[in-house]
Coordinates of C-alpha atoms in Angstrom, one line a residue:
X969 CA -15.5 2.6 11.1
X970 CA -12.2 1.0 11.9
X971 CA -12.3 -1.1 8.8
X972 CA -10.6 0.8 6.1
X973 CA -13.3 1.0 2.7
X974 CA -10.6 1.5 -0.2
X975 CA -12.1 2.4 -3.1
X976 CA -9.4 4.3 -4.8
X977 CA -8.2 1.6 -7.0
X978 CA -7.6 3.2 -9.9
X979 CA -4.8 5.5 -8.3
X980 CA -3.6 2.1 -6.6
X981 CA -4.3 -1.2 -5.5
X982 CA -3.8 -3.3 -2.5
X983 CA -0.9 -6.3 -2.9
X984 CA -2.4 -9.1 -4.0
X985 CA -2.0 -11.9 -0.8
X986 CA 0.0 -14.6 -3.5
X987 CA 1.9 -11.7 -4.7
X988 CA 3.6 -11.3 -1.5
X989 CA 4.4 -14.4 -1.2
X990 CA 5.6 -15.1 -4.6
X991 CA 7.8 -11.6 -3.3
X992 CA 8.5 -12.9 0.4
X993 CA 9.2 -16.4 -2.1
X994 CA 11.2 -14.4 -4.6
X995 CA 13.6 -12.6 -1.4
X996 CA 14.3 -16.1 0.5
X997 CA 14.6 -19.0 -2.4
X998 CA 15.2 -17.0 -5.7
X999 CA 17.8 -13.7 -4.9
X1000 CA 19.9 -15.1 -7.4
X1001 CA 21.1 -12.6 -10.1
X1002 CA 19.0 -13.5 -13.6
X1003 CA 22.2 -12.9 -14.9
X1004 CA 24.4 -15.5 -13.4
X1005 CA 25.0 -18.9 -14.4
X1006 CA 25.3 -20.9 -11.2
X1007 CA 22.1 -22.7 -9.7
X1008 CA 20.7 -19.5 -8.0
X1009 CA 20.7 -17.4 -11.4
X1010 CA 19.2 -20.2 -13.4
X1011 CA 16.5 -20.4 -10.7
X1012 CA 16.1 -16.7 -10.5
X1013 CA 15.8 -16.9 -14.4
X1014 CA 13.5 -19.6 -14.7
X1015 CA 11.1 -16.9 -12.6
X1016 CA 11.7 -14.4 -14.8
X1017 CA 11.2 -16.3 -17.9
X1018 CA 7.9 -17.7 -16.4
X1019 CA 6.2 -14.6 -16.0
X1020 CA 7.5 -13.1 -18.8
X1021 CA 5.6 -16.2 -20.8
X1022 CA 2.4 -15.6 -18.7
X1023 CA 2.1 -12.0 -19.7
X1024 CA 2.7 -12.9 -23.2
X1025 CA -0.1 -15.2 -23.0
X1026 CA -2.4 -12.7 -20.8
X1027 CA -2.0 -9.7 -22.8
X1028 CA -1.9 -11.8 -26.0
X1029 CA 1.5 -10.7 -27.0
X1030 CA 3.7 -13.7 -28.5
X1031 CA 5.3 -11.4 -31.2
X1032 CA 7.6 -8.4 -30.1
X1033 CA 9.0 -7.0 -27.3
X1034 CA 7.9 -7.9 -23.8
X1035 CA 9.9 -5.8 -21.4
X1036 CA 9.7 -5.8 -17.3
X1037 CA 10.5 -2.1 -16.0
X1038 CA 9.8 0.0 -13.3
X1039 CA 6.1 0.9 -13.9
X1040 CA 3.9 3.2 -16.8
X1041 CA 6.1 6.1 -17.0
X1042 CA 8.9 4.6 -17.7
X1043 CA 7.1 2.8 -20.1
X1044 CA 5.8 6.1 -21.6
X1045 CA 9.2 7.2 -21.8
X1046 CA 10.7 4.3 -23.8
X1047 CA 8.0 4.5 -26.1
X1048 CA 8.3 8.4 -26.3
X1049 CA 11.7 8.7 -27.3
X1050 CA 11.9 5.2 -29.4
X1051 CA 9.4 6.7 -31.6
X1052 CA 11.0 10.4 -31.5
X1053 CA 14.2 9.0 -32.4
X1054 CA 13.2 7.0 -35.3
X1055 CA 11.3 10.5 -36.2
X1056 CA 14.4 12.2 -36.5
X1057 CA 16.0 9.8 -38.4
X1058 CA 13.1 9.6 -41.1
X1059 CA 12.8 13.5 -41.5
X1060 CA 16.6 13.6 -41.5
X1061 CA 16.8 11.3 -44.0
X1062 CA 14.0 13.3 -45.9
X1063 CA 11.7 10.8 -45.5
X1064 CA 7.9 12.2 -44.8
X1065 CA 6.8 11.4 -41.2
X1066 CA 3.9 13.9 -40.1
X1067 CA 4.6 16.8 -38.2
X1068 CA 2.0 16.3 -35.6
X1069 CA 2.4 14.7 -31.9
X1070 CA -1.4 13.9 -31.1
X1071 CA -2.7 13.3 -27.7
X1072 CA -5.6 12.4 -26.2
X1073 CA -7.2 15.6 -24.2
X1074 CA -7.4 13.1 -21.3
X1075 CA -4.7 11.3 -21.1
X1076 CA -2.7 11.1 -18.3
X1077 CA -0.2 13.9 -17.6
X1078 CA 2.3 11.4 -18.2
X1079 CA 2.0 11.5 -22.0
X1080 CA 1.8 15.4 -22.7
X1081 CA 4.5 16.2 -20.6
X1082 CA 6.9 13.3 -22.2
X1083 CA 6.0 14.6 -25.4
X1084 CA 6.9 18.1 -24.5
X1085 CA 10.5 16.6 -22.4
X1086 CA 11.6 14.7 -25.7
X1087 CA 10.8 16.6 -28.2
X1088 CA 12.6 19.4 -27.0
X1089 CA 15.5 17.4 -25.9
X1090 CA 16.0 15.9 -29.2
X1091 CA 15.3 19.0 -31.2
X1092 CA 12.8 17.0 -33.5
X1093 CA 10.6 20.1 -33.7
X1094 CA 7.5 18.6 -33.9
X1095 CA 4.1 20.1 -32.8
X1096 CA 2.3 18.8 -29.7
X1097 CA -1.8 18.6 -30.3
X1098 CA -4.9 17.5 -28.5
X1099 CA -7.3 15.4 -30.0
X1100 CA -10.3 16.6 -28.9
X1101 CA -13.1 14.0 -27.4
X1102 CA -16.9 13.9 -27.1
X1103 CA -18.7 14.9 -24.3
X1104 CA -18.4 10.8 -23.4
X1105 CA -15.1 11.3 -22.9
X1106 CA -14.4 8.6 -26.4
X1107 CA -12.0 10.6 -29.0
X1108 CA -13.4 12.7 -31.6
X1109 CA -12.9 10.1 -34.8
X1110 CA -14.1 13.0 -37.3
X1111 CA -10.9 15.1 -36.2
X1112 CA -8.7 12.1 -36.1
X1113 CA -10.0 11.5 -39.5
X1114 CA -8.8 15.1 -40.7
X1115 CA -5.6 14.9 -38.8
X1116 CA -4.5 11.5 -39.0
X1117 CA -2.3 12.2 -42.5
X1118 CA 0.1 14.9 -40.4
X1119 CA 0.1 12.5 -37.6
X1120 CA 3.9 11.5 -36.6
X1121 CA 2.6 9.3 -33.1
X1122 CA -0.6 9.3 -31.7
X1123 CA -1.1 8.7 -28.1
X1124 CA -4.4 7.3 -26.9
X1125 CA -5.5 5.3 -23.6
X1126 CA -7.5 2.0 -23.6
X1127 CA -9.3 3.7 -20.7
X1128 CA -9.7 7.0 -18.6
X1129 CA -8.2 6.8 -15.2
X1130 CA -10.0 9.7 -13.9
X1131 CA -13.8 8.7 -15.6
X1132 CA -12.9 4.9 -16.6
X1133 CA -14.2 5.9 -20.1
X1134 CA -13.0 3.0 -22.3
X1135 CA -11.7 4.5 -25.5
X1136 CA -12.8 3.0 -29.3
X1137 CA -9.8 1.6 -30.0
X1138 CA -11.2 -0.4 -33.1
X1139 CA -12.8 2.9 -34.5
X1140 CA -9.1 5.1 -33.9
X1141 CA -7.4 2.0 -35.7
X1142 CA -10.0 2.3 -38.6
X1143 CA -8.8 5.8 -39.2
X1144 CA -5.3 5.3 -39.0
X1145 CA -6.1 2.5 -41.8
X1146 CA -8.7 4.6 -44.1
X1147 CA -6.3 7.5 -44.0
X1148 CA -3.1 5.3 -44.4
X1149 CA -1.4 7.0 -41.8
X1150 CA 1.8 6.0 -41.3
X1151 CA 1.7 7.3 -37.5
X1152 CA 3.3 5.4 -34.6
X1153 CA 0.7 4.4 -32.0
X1154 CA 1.1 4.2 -28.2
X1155 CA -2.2 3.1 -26.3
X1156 CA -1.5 3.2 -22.3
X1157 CA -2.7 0.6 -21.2
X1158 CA -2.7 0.9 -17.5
X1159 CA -6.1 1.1 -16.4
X1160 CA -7.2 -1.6 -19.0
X1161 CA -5.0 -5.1 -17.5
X1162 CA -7.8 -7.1 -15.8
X1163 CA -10.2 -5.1 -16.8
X1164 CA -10.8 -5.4 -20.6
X1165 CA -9.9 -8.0 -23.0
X1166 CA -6.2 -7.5 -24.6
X1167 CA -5.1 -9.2 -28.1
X1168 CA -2.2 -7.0 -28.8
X1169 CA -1.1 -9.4 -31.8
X1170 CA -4.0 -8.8 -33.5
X1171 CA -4.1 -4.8 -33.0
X1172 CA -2.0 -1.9 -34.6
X1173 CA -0.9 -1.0 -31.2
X1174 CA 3.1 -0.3 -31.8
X1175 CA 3.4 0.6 -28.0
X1176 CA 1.5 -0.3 -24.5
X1177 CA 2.7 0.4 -21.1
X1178 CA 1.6 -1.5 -18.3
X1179 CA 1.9 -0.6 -14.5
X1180 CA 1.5 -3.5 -12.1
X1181 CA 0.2 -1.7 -9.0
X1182 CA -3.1 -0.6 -10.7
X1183 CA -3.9 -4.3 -10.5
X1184 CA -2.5 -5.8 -7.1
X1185 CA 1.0 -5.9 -7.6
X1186 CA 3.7 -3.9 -5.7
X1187 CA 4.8 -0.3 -7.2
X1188 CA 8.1 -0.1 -9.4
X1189 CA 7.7 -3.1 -11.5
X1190 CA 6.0 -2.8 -14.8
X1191 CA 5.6 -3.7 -18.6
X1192 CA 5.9 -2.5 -22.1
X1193 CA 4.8 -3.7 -25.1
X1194 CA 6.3 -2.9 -28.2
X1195 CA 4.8 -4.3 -31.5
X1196 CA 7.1 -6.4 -33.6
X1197 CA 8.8 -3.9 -36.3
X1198 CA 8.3 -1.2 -34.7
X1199 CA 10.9 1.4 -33.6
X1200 CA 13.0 1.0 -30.0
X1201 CA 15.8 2.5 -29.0
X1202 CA 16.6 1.6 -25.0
X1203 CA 15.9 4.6 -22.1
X1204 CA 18.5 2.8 -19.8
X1205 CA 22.1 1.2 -21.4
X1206 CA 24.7 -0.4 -19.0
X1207 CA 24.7 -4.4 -18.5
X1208 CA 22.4 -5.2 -20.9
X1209 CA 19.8 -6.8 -19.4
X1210 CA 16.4 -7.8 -20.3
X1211 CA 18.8 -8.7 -23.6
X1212 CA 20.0 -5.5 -24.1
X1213 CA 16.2 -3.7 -24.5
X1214 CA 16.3 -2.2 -20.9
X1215 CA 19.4 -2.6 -18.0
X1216 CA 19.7 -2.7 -14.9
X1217 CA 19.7 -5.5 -12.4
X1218 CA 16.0 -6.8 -12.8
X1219 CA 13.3 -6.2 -9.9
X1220 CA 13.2 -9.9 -9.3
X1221 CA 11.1 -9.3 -6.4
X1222 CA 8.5 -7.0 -8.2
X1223 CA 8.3 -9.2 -11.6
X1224 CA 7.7 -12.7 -9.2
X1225 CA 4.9 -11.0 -7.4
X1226 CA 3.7 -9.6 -11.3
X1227 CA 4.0 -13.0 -12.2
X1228 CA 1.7 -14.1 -9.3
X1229 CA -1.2 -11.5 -10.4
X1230 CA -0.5 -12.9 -14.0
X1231 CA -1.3 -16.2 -12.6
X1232 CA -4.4 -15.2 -11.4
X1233 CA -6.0 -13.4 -14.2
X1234 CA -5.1 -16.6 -16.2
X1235 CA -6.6 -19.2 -13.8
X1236 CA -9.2 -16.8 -13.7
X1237 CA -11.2 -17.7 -10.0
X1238 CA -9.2 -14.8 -8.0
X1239 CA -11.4 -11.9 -10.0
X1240 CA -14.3 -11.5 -10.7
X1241 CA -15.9 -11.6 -13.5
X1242 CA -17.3 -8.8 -16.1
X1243 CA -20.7 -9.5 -15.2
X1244 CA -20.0 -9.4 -11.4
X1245 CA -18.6 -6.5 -11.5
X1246 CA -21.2 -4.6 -13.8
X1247 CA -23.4 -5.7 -11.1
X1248 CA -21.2 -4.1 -8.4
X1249 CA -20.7 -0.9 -9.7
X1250 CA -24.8 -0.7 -10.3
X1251 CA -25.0 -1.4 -6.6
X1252 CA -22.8 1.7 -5.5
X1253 CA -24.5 4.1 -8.1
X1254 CA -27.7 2.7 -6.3
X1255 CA -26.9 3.5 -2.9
X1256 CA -25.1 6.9 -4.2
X1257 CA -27.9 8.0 -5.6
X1258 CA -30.3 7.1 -2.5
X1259 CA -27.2 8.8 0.1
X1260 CA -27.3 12.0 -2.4
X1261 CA -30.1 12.5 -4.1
X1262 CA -29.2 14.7 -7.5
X1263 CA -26.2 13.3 -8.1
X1264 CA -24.3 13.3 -11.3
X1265 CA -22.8 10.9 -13.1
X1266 CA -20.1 12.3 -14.9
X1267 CA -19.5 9.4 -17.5
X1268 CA -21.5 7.0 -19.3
X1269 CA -21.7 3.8 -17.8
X1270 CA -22.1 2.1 -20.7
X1271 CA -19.1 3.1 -22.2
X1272 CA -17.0 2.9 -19.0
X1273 CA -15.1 0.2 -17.4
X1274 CA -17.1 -1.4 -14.4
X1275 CA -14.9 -0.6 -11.9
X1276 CA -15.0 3.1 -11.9
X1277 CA -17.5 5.6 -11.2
X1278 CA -16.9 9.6 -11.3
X1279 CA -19.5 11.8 -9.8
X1280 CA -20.5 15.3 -8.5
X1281 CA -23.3 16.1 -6.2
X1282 CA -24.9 19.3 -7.2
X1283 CA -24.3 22.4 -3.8
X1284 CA -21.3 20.0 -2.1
X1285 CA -17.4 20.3 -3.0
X1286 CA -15.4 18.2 -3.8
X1287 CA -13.5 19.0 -1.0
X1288 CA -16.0 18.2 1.5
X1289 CA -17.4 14.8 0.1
X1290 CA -14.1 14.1 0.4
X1291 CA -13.8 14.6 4.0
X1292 CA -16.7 13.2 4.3
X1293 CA -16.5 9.7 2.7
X1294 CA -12.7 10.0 4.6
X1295 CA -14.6 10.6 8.2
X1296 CA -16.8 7.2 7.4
X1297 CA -13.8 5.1 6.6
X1298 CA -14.3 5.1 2.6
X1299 CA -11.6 5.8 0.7
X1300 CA -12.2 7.7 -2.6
X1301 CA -10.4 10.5 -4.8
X1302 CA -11.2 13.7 -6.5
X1303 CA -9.4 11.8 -10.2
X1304 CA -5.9 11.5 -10.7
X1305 CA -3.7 10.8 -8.0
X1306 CA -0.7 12.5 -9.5
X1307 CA -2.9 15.8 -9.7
X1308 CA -4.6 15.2 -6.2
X1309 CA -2.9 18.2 -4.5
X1310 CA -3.9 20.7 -7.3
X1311 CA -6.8 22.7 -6.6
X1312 CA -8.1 23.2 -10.4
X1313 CA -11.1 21.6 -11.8
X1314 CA -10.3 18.7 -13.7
X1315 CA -8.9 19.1 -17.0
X1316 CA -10.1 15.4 -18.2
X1317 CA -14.1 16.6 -17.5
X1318 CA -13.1 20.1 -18.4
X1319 CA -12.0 18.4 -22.4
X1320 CA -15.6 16.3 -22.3
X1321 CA -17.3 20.0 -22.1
X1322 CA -18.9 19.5 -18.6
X1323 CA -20.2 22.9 -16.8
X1324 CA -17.2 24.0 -14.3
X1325 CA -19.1 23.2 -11.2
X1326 CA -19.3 19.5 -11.8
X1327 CA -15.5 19.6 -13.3
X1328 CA -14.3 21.4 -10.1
X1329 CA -16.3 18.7 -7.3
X1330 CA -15.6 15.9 -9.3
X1331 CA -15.2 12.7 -6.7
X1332 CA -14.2 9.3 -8.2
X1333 CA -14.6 5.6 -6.6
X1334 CA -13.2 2.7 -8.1
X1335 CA -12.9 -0.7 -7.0
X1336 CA -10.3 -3.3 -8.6
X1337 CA -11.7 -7.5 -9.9
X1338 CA -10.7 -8.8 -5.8
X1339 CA -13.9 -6.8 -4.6
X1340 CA -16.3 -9.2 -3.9
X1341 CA -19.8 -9.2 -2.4
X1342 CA -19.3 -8.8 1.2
X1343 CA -17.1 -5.4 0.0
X1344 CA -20.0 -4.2 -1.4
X1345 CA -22.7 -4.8 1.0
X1346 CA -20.0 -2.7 3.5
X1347 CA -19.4 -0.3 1.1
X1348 CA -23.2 0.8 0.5
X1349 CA -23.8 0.7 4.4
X1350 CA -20.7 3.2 4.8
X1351 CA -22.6 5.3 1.2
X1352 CA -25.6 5.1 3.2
X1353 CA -24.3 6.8 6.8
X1354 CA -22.9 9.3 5.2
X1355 CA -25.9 10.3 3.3
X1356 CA -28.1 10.2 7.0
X1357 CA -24.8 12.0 8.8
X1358 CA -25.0 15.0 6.5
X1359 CA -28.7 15.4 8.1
X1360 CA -28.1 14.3 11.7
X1361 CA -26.9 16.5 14.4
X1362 CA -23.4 16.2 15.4
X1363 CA -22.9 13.4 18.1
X1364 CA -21.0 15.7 20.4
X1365 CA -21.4 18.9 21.3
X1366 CA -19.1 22.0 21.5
X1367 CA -18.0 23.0 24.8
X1368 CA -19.3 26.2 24.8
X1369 CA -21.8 27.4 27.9
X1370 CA -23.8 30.5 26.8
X1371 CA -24.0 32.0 23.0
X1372 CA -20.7 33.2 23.9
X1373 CA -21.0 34.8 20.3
X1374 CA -18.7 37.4 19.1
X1375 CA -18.0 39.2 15.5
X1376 CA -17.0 36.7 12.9
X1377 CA -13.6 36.4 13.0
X1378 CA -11.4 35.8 9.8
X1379 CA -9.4 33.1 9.8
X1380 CA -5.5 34.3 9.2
X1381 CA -4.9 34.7 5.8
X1382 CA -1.0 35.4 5.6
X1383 CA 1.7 33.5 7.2
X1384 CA 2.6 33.7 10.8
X1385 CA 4.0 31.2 13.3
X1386 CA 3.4 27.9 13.4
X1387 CA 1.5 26.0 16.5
X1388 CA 2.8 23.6 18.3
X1389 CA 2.5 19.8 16.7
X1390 CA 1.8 16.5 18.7
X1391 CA 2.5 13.4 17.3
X1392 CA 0.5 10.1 19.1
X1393 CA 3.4 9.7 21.4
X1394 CA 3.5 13.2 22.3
X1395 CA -0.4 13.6 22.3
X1396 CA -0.7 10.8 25.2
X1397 CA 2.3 12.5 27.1
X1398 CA 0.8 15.9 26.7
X1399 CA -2.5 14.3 27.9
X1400 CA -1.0 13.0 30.8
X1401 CA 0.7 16.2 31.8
X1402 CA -3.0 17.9 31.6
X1403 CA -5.3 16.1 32.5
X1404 CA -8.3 18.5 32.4
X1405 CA -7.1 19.5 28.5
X1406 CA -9.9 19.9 25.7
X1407 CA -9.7 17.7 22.4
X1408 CA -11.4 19.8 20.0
X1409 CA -12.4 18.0 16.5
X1410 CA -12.4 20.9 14.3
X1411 CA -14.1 18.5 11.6
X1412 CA -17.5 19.4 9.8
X1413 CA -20.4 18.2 12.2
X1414 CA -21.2 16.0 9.2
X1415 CA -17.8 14.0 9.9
X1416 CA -18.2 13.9 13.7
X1417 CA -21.4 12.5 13.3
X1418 CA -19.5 9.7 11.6
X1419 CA -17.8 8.5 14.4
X1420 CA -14.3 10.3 16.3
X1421 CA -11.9 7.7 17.7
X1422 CA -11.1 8.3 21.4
X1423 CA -8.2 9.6 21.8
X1424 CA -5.7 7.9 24.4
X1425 CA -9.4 7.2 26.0
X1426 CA -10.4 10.7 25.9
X1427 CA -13.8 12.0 24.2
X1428 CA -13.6 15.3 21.8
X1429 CA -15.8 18.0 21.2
X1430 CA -17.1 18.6 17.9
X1431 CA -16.4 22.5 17.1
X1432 CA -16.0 22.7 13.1
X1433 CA -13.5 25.2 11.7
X1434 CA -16.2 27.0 9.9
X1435 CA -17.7 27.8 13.5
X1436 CA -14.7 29.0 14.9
X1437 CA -14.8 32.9 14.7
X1438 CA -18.6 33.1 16.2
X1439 CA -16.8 31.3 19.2
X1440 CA -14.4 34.0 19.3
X1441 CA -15.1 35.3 22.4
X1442 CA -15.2 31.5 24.5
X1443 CA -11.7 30.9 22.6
X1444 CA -10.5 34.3 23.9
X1445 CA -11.8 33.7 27.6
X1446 CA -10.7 29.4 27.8
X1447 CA -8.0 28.8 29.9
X1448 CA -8.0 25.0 30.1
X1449 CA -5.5 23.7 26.9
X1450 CA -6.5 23.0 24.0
X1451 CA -5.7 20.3 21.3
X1452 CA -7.5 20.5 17.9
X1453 CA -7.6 17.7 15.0
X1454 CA -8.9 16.8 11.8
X1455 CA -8.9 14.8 9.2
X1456 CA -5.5 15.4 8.0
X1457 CA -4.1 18.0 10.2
X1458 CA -4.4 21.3 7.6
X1459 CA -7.9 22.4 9.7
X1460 CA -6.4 21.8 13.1
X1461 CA -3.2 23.6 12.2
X1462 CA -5.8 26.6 11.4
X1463 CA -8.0 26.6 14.2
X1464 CA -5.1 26.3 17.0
X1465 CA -3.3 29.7 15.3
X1466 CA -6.7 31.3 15.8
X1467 CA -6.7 30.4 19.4
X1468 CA -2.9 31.3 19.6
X1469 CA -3.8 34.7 18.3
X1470 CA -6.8 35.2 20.4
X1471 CA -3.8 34.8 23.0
X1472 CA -4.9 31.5 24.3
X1473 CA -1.6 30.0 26.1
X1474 CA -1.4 26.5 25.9
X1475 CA -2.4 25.3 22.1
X1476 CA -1.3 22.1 20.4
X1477 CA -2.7 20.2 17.2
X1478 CA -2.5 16.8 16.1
X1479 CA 0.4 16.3 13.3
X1480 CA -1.0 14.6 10.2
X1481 CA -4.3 14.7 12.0
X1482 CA -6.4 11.2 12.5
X1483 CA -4.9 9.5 9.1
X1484 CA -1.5 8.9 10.4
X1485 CA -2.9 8.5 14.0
X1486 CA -2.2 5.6 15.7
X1487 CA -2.8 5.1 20.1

């Protein structure tokens, strides 16, 4: 279990091992301004002008703009308030334009709340809509169809972040063209680099943001597309960089390790291939489906990208699978990462029309091109303990002697003082100072049976939170100290305020619990 299983790619990815060099490359032999003329800005610019070229020719782009920024919302925003402003100059100018800003219903929060920031900045007075989608999660082209003529921009994705539902793009183009809309289009294309085939030459796409990290670059470099003709007006003005489109001193160190990625998906023997990965993603539905029998699929596969799978298993929460795939070392999400600390039910299955109970424990695993076989085989072994630990006893007991049983206790429910933290350091001095001290794992028994690091070479007990209050009584009566973890230190920080208030006097918990543990 000490091998991290990262299958949250779609929230981010891992750096690509070229890409750091061409960074580590980038920060030693190229930290020449772009700008300058002597022989360390013309070797900085020759960088920059190489990847530039390569994503031209990767996201088939040799007409328009092609500009490096700091990642997808910045993109969004550009785009936004290029096509706002021209807006307002067409309806000042009488000119009709639509009066509609239509959005996906699951597009990222990104887009809806640009929309909302702009057009109430600029006064354009437009009015914000959903576009409905299917219970697949693809647009609904009959209400494009009816809407399309008041349409001012449209905002679609290439794909679903949260369900990796690939959007029609061909069949939304079609409308715009039937209707003869004259509607600005922005397609985010952030999940789709690597992943689907891009010919943005050939599309009606006026705007596409990019976001390097979703596909093994660093955060805070990105790219945006804008078609040839279409309306820009700049988001950042001061030196004129990027030749006058976007300024700022350019992320030299970001684009080179963009460039590097770029590289790859042109050479094309990093990633792996569509087929390949088709065949990986049927593996890990496989061995969810043997780990948890019942389980829902949430989106069509054949309709999805490859790489992502979203899924609820009918009596567990979210919540807990969480824990759970987090206890065996798999790393997973419950959708957006932007919206993970939000306890709502997701509003992307909550637009396809799924009941709330699979909207609300919604888990999603995605995997980015790198994974390769060997991933795989580790990842379904890691699918499969979990589904055998959520029958299996825990693998430690509780240190209870007797029923030692009293009323159920409630756990507190307002605020009230806050236990004492331990960090490692202070954990193995703390340890040290007691010696005869309990470490209490206050995770599920499901998670224990996972597997509990020893702590500064000291075994725990496994004593979930839920069990606390029927323990009252041995909590009340224990006069050894007590240290309780979890996963991420919210459970611990619970259970050791129940012990301070039975009046227990010597109560710690692990800070940040066993992610940000380290001996």
């Amino acid at each position: 279990m000490n091998i991290e299983i990262y299958l949250d790619a779609n929230a981010t990815s891992p750096v690509l091992p070229a890409a750091i060099g061409a960074a580590q490359a980038a920060l030693r032999q190229c930290f020449g301004n772009p700008s300058s003329s002597h022989a360390a800005g013309l070797r900085a610019r020759a960088l920059l002008d190489d990847a530039r070229t390569r994503a031209r020719r990767v996201l088939g782009a040799q007409d328009g703009r092609l500009i490096f920024n700091s990642g997808a919302t910045e993109g969004i925003q550009t785009a936004v308030l290029s096509s706002l402003c021209a807006l307002r100059e067409r309806r000042a100018a009488g000119l009709p334009c639509g009066d509609l800003l239509l959005y996906g219903a699951t597009e990222h929060k990104a887009v809806p709340e640009s929309l909302a920031h702009w057009n109430a900045l600029l006064g354009t007075g437009l009015t914000l809509h959903a576009l409905p989608v299917d219970a697949g999660g693809r647009h609904r082209l009959d209400i494009l169809r009816e809407l399309a003529p008041r349409t001012a921009l449209l905002c679609t994705m290439a794909a679903n972040n949260e369900t990796g539902v690939v959007s029609d793009l061909d069949g939304i183009a079609a409308v715009l063209e039937e209707t003869g809309s004259a509607a600005l289009w922005m397609v985010d294309c952030v999940q789709a680099l690597g992943k689907l085939a891009l010919d943005l030459d050939n599309t009606r796409i006026d705007y596409a943001p990019f976001s390097g990290h979703k596909l093994y670059a660093p955060k805070g470099i990105g790219m945006l597309y804008v078609r040839e003709g279409a309306p820009y007006t700049p988001l950042l003005c001061g030196g004129g960089q990027e030749a006058g489109q976007r300024s700022g001193t350019e992320n030299m160190v970001g684009i080179a390790a963009l460039g590097a990625v770029l590289r790859a998906l042109e050479e094309g023997a990093t990633f792996g291939s569509h087929a390949q990965l088709f065949a990986m993603r049927a593996r890990l539905a496989a061995s969810l489906r043997a780990a948890f029998p019942g389980i829902a699929f949430n989106a069509p596969f054949e309709h999805a990208l490859p790489t992502t799978l979203n899924f609820t298993v009918p009596g567990r929460s979210g919540k807990a699978l969480l824990d759970l795939f987090d206890a065996a070392g798999i790393r997973v999400s419950a959708g957006s990462a932007c919206s993970a600390a939000q306890a709502a039910p997701s509003y992307v299955l909550v637009a396809m029309g799924l009941p709330h109970e699979r909207c609300a424990n919604a888990v999603r695993m995605s995997f980015g091109p790198l994974a390769d076989e060997a991933f795989i085989d580790a990842a379904c072994a890691r699918i499969e303990r979990c589904g055998q630990a959520l029958l299996a006893p825990p693998s430690a007991a509780c240190p209870v002697t007797g029923s030692g049983a009293a009323p159920a206790l409630p756990l507190p429910a307002g605020p009230a003082a806050a236990p004492c933290a331990l960090d490692a350091q202070g954990l193995a001095r703390f340890l040290d100072a007691h010696p005869n001290a309990l470490l209490i794992d206050v995770r599920e028994a499901c998670e224990h049976a996972l597997g509990t690091p020893r702590l500064h070479g000291r075994a725990a007990y496994s004593l979930p939170l839920s069990r606390l209050p029927e323990h009252a009584a041995w909590l009340g009566r224990e006069t050894r100290p007590l240290v309780f973890f979890c996963r991420s230190g919210s459970r611990s920080v619970q259970a050791a305020r129940i012990a301070g208030e039975l009046g227990h006097a010597t109560v710690r918990h692990l800070a940040g619990g066993l992610a940000l543990f380290v001996p």
